[in-house]
Coordinates of C-alpha atoms in Angstrom, one line a residue:
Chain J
X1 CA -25.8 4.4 -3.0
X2 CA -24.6 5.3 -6.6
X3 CA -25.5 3.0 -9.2
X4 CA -22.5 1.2 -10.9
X5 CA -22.0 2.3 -14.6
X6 CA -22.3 -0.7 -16.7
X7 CA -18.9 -0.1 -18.4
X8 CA -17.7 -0.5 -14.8
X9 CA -19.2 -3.6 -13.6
X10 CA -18.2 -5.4 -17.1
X11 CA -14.1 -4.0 -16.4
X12 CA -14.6 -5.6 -12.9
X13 CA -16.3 -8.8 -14.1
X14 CA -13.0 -8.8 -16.9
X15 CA -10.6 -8.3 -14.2
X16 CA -11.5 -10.4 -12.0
X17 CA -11.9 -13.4 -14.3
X18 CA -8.2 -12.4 -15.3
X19 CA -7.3 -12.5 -11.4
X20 CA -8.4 -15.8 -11.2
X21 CA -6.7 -17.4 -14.7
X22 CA -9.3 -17.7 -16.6
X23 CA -7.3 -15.0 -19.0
X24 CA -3.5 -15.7 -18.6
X25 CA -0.7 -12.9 -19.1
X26 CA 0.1 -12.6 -22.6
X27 CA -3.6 -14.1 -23.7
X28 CA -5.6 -12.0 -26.2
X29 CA -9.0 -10.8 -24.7
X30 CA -12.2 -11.6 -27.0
X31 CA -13.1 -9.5 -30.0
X32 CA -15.0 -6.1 -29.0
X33 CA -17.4 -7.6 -31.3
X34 CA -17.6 -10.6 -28.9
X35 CA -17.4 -9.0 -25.8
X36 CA -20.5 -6.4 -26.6
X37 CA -22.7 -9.4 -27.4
X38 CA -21.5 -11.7 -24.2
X39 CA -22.6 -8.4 -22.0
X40 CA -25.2 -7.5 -24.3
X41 CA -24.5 -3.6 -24.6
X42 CA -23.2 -2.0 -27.5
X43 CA -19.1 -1.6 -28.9
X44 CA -18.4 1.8 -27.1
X45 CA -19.5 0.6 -23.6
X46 CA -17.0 -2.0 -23.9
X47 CA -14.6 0.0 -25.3
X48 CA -14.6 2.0 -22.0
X49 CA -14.3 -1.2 -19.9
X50 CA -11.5 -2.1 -22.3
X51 CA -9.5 1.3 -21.8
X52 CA -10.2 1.3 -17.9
X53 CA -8.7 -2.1 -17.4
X54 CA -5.6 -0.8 -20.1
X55 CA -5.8 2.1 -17.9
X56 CA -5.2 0.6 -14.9
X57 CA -2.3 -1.4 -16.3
X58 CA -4.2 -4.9 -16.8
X59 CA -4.4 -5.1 -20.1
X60 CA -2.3 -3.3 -22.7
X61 CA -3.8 -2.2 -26.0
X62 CA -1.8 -3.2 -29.3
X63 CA -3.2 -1.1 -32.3
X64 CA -4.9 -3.7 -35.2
X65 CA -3.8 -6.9 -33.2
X66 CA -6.4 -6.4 -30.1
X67 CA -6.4 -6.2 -26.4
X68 CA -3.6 -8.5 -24.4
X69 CA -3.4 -9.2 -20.9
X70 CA -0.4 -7.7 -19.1
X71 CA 1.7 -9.5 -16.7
X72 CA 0.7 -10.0 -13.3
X73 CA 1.7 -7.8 -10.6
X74 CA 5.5 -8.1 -9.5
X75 CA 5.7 -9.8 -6.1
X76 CA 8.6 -8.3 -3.9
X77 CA 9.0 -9.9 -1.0
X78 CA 9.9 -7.8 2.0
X79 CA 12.2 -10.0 4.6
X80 CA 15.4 -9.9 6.2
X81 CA 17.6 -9.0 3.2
X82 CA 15.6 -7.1 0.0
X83 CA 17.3 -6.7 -2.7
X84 CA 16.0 -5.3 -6.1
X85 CA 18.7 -7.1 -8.1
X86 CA 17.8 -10.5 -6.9
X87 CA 13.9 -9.7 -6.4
X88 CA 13.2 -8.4 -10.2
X89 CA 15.4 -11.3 -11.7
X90 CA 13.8 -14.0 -9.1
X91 CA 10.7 -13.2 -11.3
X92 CA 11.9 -13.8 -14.5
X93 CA 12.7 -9.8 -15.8
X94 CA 15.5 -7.8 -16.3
X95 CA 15.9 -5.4 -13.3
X96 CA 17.5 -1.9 -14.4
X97 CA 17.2 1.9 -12.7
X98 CA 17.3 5.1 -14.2
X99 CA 19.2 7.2 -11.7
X100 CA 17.7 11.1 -11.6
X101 CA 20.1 12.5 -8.9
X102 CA 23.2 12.1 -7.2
X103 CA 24.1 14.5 -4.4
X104 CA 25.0 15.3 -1.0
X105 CA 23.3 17.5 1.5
X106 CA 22.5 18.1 5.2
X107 CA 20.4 15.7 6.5
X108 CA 16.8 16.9 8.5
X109 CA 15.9 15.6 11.9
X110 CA 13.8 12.5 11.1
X111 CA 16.8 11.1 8.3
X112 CA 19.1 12.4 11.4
X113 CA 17.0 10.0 13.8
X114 CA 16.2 7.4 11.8
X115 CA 19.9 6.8 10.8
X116 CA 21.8 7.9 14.4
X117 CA 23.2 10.9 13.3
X118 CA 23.0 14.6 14.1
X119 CA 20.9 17.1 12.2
X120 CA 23.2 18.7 9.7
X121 CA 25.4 15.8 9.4
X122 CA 26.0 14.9 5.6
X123 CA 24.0 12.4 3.8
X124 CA 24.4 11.1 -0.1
X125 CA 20.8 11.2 -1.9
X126 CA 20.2 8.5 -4.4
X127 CA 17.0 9.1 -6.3
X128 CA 16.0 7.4 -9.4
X129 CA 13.6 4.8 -10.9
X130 CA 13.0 0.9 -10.9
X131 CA 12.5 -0.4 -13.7
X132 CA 11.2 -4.3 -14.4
X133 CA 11.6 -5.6 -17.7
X134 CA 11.8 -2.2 -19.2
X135 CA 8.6 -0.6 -17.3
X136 CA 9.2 1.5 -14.5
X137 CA 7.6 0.1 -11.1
X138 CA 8.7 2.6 -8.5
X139 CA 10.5 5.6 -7.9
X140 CA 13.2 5.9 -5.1
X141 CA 14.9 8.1 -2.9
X142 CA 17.5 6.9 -0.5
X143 CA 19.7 8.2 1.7
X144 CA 23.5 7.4 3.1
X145 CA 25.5 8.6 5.8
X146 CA 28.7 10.0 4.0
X147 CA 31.0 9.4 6.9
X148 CA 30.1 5.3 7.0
X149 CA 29.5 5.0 3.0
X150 CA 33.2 6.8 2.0
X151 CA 33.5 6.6 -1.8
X152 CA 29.8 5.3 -2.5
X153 CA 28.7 8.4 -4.3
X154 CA 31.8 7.8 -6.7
X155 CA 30.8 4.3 -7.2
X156 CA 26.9 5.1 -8.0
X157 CA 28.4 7.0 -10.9
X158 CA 29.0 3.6 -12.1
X159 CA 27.0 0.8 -10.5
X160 CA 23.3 1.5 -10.8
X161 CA 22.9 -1.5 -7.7
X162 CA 22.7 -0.3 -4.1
X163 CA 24.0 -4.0 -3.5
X164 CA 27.4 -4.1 -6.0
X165 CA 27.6 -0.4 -5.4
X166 CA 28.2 -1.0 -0.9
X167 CA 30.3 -4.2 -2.1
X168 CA 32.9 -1.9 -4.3
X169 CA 33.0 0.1 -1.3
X170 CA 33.7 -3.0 1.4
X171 CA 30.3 -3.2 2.8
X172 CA 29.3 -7.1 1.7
X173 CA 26.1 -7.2 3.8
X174 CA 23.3 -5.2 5.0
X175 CA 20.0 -6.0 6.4
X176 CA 16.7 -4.6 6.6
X177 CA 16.1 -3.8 10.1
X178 CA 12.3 -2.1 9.4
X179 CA 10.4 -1.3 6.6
X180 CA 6.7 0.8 7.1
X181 CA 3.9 0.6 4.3
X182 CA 1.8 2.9 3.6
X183 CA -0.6 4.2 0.4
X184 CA -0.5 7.4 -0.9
X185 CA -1.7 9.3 -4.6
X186 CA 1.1 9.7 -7.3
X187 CA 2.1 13.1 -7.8
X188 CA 2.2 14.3 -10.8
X189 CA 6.1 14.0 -11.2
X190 CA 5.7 10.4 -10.1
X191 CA 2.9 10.3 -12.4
X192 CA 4.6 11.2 -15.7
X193 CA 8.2 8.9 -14.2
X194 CA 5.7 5.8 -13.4
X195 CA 3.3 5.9 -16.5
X196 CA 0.3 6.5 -13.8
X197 CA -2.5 8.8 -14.2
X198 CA -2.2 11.6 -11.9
X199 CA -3.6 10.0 -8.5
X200 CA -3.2 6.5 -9.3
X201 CA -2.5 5.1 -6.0
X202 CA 1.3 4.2 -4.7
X203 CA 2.8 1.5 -2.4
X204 CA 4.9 4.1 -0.2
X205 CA 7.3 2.1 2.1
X206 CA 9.9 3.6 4.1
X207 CA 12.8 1.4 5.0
X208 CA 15.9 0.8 6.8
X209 CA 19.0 -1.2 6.1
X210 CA 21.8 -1.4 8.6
X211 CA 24.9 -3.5 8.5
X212 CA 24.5 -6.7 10.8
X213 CA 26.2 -5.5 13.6
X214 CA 22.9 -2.9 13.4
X215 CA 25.0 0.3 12.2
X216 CA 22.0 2.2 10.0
X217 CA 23.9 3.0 6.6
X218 CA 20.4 3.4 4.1
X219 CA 17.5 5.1 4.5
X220 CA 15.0 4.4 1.7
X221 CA 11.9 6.1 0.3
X222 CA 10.4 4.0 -2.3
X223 CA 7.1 4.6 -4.2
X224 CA 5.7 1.8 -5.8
X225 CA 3.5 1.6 -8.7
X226 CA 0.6 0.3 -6.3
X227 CA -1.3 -2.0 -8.9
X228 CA 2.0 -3.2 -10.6
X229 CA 3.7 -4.6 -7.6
X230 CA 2.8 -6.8 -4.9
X231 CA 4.8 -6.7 -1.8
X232 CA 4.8 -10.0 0.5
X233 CA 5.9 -10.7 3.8
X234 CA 6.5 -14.4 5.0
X235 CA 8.2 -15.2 8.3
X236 CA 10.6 -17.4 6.2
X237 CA 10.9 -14.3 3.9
X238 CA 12.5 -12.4 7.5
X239 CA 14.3 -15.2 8.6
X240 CA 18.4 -15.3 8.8
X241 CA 19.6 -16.7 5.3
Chain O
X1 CA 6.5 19.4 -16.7
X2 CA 3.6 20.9 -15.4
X3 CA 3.5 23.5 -12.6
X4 CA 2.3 22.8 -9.3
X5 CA -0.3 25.2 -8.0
X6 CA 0.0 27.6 -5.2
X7 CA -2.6 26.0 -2.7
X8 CA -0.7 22.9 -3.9
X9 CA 2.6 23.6 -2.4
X10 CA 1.6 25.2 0.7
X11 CA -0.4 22.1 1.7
X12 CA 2.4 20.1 1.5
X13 CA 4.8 22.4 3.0
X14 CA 2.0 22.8 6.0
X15 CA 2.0 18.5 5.8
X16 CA 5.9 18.0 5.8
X17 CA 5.7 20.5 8.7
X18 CA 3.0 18.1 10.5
X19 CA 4.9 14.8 9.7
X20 CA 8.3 16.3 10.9
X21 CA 6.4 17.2 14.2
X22 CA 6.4 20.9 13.8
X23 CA 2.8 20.7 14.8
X24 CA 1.5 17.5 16.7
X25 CA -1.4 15.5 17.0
X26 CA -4.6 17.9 18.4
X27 CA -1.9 21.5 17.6
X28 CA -4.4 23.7 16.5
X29 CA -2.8 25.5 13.1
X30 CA -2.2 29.0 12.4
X31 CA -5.2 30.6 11.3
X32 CA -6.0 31.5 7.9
X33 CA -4.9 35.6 8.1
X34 CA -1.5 34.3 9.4
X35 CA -0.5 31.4 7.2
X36 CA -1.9 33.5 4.3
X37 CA 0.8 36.5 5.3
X38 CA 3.5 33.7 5.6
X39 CA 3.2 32.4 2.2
X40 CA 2.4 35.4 0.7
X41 CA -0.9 34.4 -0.5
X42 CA -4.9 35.8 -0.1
X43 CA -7.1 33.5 2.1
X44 CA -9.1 32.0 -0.4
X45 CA -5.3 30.0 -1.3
X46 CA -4.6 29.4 2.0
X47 CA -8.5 28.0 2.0
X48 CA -7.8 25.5 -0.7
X49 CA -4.5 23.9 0.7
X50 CA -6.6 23.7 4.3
X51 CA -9.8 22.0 2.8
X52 CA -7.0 19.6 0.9
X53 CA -5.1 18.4 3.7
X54 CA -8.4 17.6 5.9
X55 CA -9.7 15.8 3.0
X56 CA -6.7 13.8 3.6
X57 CA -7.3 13.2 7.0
X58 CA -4.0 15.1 8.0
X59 CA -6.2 18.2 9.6
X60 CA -9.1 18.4 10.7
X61 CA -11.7 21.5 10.7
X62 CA -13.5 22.3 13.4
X63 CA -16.5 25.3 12.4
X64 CA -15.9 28.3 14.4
X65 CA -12.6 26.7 16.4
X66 CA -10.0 26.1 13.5
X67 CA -8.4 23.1 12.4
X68 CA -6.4 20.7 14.2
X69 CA -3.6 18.1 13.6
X70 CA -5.4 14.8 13.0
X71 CA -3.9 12.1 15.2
X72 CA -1.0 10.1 13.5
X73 CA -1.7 7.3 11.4
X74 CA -2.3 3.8 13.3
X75 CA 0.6 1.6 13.3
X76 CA -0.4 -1.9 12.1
X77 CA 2.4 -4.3 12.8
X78 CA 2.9 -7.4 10.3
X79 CA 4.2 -10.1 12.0
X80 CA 4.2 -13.9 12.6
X81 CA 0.8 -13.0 14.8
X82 CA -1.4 -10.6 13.9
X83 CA -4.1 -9.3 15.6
X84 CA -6.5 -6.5 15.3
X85 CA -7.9 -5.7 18.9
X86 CA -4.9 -6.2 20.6
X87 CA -2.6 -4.0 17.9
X88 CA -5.2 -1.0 18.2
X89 CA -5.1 -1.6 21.9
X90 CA -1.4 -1.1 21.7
X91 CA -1.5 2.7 20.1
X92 CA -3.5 3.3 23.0
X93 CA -6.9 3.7 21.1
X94 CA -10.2 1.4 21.5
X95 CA -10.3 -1.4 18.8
X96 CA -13.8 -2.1 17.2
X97 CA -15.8 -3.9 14.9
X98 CA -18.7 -3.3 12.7
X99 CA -20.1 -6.4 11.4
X100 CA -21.6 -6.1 7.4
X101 CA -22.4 -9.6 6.9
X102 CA -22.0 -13.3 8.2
X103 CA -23.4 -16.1 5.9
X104 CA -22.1 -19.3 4.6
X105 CA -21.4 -20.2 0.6
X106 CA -19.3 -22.2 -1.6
X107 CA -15.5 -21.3 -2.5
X108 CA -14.1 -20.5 -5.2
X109 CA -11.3 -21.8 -6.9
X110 CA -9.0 -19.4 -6.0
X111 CA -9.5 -19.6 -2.2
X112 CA -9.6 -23.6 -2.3
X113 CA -6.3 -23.3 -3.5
X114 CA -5.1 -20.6 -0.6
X115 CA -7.0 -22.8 1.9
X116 CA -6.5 -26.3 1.0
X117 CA -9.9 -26.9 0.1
X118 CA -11.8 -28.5 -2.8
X119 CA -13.8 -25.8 -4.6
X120 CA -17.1 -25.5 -4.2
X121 CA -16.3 -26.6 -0.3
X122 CA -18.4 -24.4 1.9
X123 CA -16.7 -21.6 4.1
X124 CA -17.9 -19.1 6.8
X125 CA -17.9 -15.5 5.4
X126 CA -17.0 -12.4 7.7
X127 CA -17.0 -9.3 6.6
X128 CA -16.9 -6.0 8.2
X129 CA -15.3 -2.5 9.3
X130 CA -12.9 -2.3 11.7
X131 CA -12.6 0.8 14.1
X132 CA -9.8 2.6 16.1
X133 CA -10.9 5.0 18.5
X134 CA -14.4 4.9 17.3
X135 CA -12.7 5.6 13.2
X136 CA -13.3 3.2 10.4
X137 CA -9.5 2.0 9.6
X138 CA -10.3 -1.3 7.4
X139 CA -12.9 -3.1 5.5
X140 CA -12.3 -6.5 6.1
X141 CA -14.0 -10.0 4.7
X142 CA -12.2 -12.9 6.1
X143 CA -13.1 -16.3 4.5
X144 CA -13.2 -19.8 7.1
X145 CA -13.7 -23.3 6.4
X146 CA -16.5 -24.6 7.5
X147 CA -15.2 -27.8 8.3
X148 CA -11.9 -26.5 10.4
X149 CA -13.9 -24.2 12.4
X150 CA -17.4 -25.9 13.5
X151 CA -19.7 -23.3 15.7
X152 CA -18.0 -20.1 14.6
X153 CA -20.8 -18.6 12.8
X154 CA -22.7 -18.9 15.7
X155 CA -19.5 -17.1 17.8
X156 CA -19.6 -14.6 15.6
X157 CA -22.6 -13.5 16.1
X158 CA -21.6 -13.0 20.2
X159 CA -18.0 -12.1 19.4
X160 CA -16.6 -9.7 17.0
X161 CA -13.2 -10.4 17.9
X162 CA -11.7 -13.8 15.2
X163 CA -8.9 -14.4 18.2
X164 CA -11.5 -14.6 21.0
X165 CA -14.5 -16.6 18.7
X166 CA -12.0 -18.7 17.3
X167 CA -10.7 -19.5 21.0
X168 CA -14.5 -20.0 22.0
X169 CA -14.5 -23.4 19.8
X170 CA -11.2 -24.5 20.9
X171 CA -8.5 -23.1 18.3
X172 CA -6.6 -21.4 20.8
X173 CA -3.6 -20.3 18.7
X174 CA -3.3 -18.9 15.2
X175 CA -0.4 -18.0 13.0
X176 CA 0.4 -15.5 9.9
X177 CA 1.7 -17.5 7.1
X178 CA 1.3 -15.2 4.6
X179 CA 1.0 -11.3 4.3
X180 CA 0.6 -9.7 0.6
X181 CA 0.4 -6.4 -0.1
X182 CA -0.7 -3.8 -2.7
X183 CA -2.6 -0.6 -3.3
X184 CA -5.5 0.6 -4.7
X185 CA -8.0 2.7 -5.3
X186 CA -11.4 3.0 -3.2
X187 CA -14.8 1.8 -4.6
X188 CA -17.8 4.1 -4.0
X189 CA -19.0 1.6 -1.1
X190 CA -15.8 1.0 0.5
X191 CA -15.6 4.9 0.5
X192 CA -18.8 5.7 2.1
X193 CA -17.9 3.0 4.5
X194 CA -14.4 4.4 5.8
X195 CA -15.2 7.7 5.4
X196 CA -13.4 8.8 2.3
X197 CA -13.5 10.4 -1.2
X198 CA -14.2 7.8 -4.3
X199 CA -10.9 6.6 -5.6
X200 CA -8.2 7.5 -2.2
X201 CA -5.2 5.1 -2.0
X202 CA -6.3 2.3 0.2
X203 CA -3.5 -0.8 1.0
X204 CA -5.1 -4.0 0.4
X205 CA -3.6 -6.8 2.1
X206 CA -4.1 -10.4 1.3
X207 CA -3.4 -12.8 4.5
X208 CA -3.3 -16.4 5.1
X209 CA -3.4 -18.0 9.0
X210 CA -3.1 -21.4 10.1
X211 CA -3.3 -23.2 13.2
X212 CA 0.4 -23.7 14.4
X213 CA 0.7 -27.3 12.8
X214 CA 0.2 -25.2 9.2
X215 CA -3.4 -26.0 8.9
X216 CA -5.1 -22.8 7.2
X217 CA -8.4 -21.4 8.8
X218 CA -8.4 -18.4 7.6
X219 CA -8.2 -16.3 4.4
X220 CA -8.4 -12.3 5.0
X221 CA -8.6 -9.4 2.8
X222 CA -8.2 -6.1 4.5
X223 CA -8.3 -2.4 2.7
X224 CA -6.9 -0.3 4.9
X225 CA -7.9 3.3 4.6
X226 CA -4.2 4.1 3.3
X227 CA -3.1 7.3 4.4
X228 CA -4.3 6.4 8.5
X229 CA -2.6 3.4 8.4
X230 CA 0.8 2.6 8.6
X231 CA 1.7 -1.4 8.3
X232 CA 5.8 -2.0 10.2
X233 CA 7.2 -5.3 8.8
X234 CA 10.1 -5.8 11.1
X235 CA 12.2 -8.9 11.4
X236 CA 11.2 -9.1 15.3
X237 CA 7.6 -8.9 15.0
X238 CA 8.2 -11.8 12.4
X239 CA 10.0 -14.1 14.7
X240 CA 8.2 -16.7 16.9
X241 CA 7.1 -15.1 20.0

C-alpha cells in the first residue's frame, strides 16, 4: 500500500479535529509557525496541508490575517416537501440563484416518462445555480411540463423561487414524490460555476415533485457541491406537514 | 471556457446513449472501426473515450470480445428500515460481506453524543466491504454499544449479516432514525478496496438506528462506490411498514 505523504496525514489529523469542534467555524487555525513545530516538519509541508484543507473548502485563506475555518457543510434535508427557500434560510444564510437559462424544448424519453408525457411533448428548462450566503452550492437543471405550468416561464423572468414562481401561477403546493442520489465528478463547466477543482466530487440527485393529487409538474437535476452540503433524510423529515 | 476534448464528448455521448437505454445492461458496443466512422474520428479517439467510460464502471472490456454495458447501478433504498442483504437481494443480485475488522475500543466524543453514550464508553467496531453480485459496492464500519448489544462480537464472527446477528441476541427489530448524506473523494485504501481509481466520487452516508422504542444501537458510515450506487429516498419507503 502507498505510503501517506506527511502533508496529507497532518490535513486529515486538521480536519478531523475541525469535524469534531475542537476548531469551530469562523476560528483562526494556529500560526504556520505553530503548526510546523506541533507536527514537527518544516513551514512548506504545512503549508500544503494548509492549502489542501482551503482546497477542499474547509478552511479559507485570508491574506496577512491567517487561515479560518469555513462553515460547516449545509444540511438539506430531503423529505416530503424540499424547498430551497426555506432549507438555506432554516440555516441561517441568505438563499439566492443565478439563473443561466430559460427555454423551452421537446422533451426526451426518460423526462417524457418520468413526468407522464409523450416524447416530444414541450417542457420549460430552468437551469441555473444555488447560491448560500453568497457561495454557490449546486447547479440545477429542472424541467416543467408547459401544458400544466401555463405562464411559469413568464414568471421565472421574475421570481428566481421555484416555490413563489408555481404560487404566481396557482399551483400553492407540490410534493416530492422521489428523489435518487448519486456521486459523480464535476465537469469542468460545473467546476468553474461551483468554485470546485475539475473532478471534485458532486452530490447528483435526481428528483421529482408532483402536485398532491400526484400530477408530476418538476423534474429536477441538481448537482451539489459534494463537501459543502449535506443532505439528510429523517422519517419525520418525509412525513405529511 | 475551456474546450472539451474529442474522446471527451464521444464518451458521454456513448454514456447518455447507455443511460437512455440505447444500449442495455451486457449490449456489447459497436466496435472501435464503426464508432470511429460515426464520429468522424481515428481509433486511437475512439480508444480513449472507451478506456474512460470503463474506468467508470459504465463499460466494460473484455480482451479479444469487446466491451460490454456494465449492469446498472444498484438501487439502495433509504427508508425507515434499511437493510443491506435484503435490498441487494431485491435487485436480484447476491448480497455479501467481507469482514476487515471486529475489535472493541472506547468512543469518542462525537459518537457518545450520536449514541447516547458517555465518551470513552466502550463500543463493538465492524467494519467491512459489502458486495453485490460478488462487486465491492460499500465500505462500511458500523459502531455498537457494548452495553445494548451483549454477545454480538461473538455473532459477528458467525454472521456477517447486522439484522440476522443482532436477532441472534434478541434485538429482533431495528429502525433508521437518521440518514445523512454527502460526497467525497476516495482514499488510496478505500480505492484498492472497491475497486476504483484514487480520488472517484464515493457517497458517504452517516446513519443512526435504534431499537423501535428510540434506543440507538447502531452508528454506520457507509462509502458507497458512487457512480454503482444509486440511493431512492421516497416518502413510501420512509413510512412505517
Amino acid at each position: 500500500m502507498p505510503r501517506t505523504p506527511v502533508w496529507k496525514s497532518i490535513a486529515e489529523t486538521l480536519s478531523e479535529e475541525i469535524a469534531k469542534g475542537h476548531y469551530r467555524p469562523g476560528d483562526k487555525l494556529p500560526t504556520e509557525a505553530k503548526l510546523a513545530s506541533r507536527f514537527g516538519v518544516n513551514r512548506h509541508t504545512v503549508r500544503h496541508a494548509l492549502s489542501d484543507l482551503t482546497e477542499r473548502g474547509i478552511t479559507r485563506s485570508r491574506r496577512g490575517a491567517g487561515v479560518f475555518v469555513q462553515s460547516a457543510p449545509v444540511e438539506y434535508p430531503i423529505g416530503k416537501r424540499v424547498r430551497f427557500h426555506q432549507n438555506i434560510r432554516a440555516t441561517g444564510r441568505l438563499p439566492d440563484k443565478n439563473v443561466l437559462r430559460i427555454e423551452t424544448r421537446p422533451c426526451d424519453a426518460t423526462e417524457a416518462a418520468a413526468l407522464a408525457l409523450s416524447e416530444g411533448d414541450e417542457v420549460l428548462v430552468y437551469e441555473g445555480l444555488s447560491l448560500s450566503g453568497g457561495a454557490p452550492i449546486a447547479h440545477f437543471i429542472s424541467i416543467f411540463p408547459t401544458v400544466r405550468t401555463p405562464g411559469l416561464r413568464a414568471a421565472f423572468e421574475e421570481i428566481s423561487s421555484v416555490t413563489e414562481a408555481l404560487k404566481s401561477i396557482g399551483i400553492g403546493d407540490y410534493i416530492r414524490a422521489e428523489t435518487r442520489v448519486s456521486a459523480e465528478r464535476a465537469s469542468t463547466t460545473q467546476a468553474l460555476h461551483l468554485n470546485l477543482r475539475d473532478g471534485e466530487p458532486l452530490l447528483r440527485t435526481v428528483s421529482l415533485n408532483t402536485t398532491p393529487d400526484g400530477t408530476p409538474i418538476e423534474r429536477g437535476i441538481t448537482w451539489f457541491a459534494g463537501e459543502r452540503v449535506t443532505l439528510t433524510v429523517t422519517p419525520d423529515s418525509v412525513t405529511p406537514g
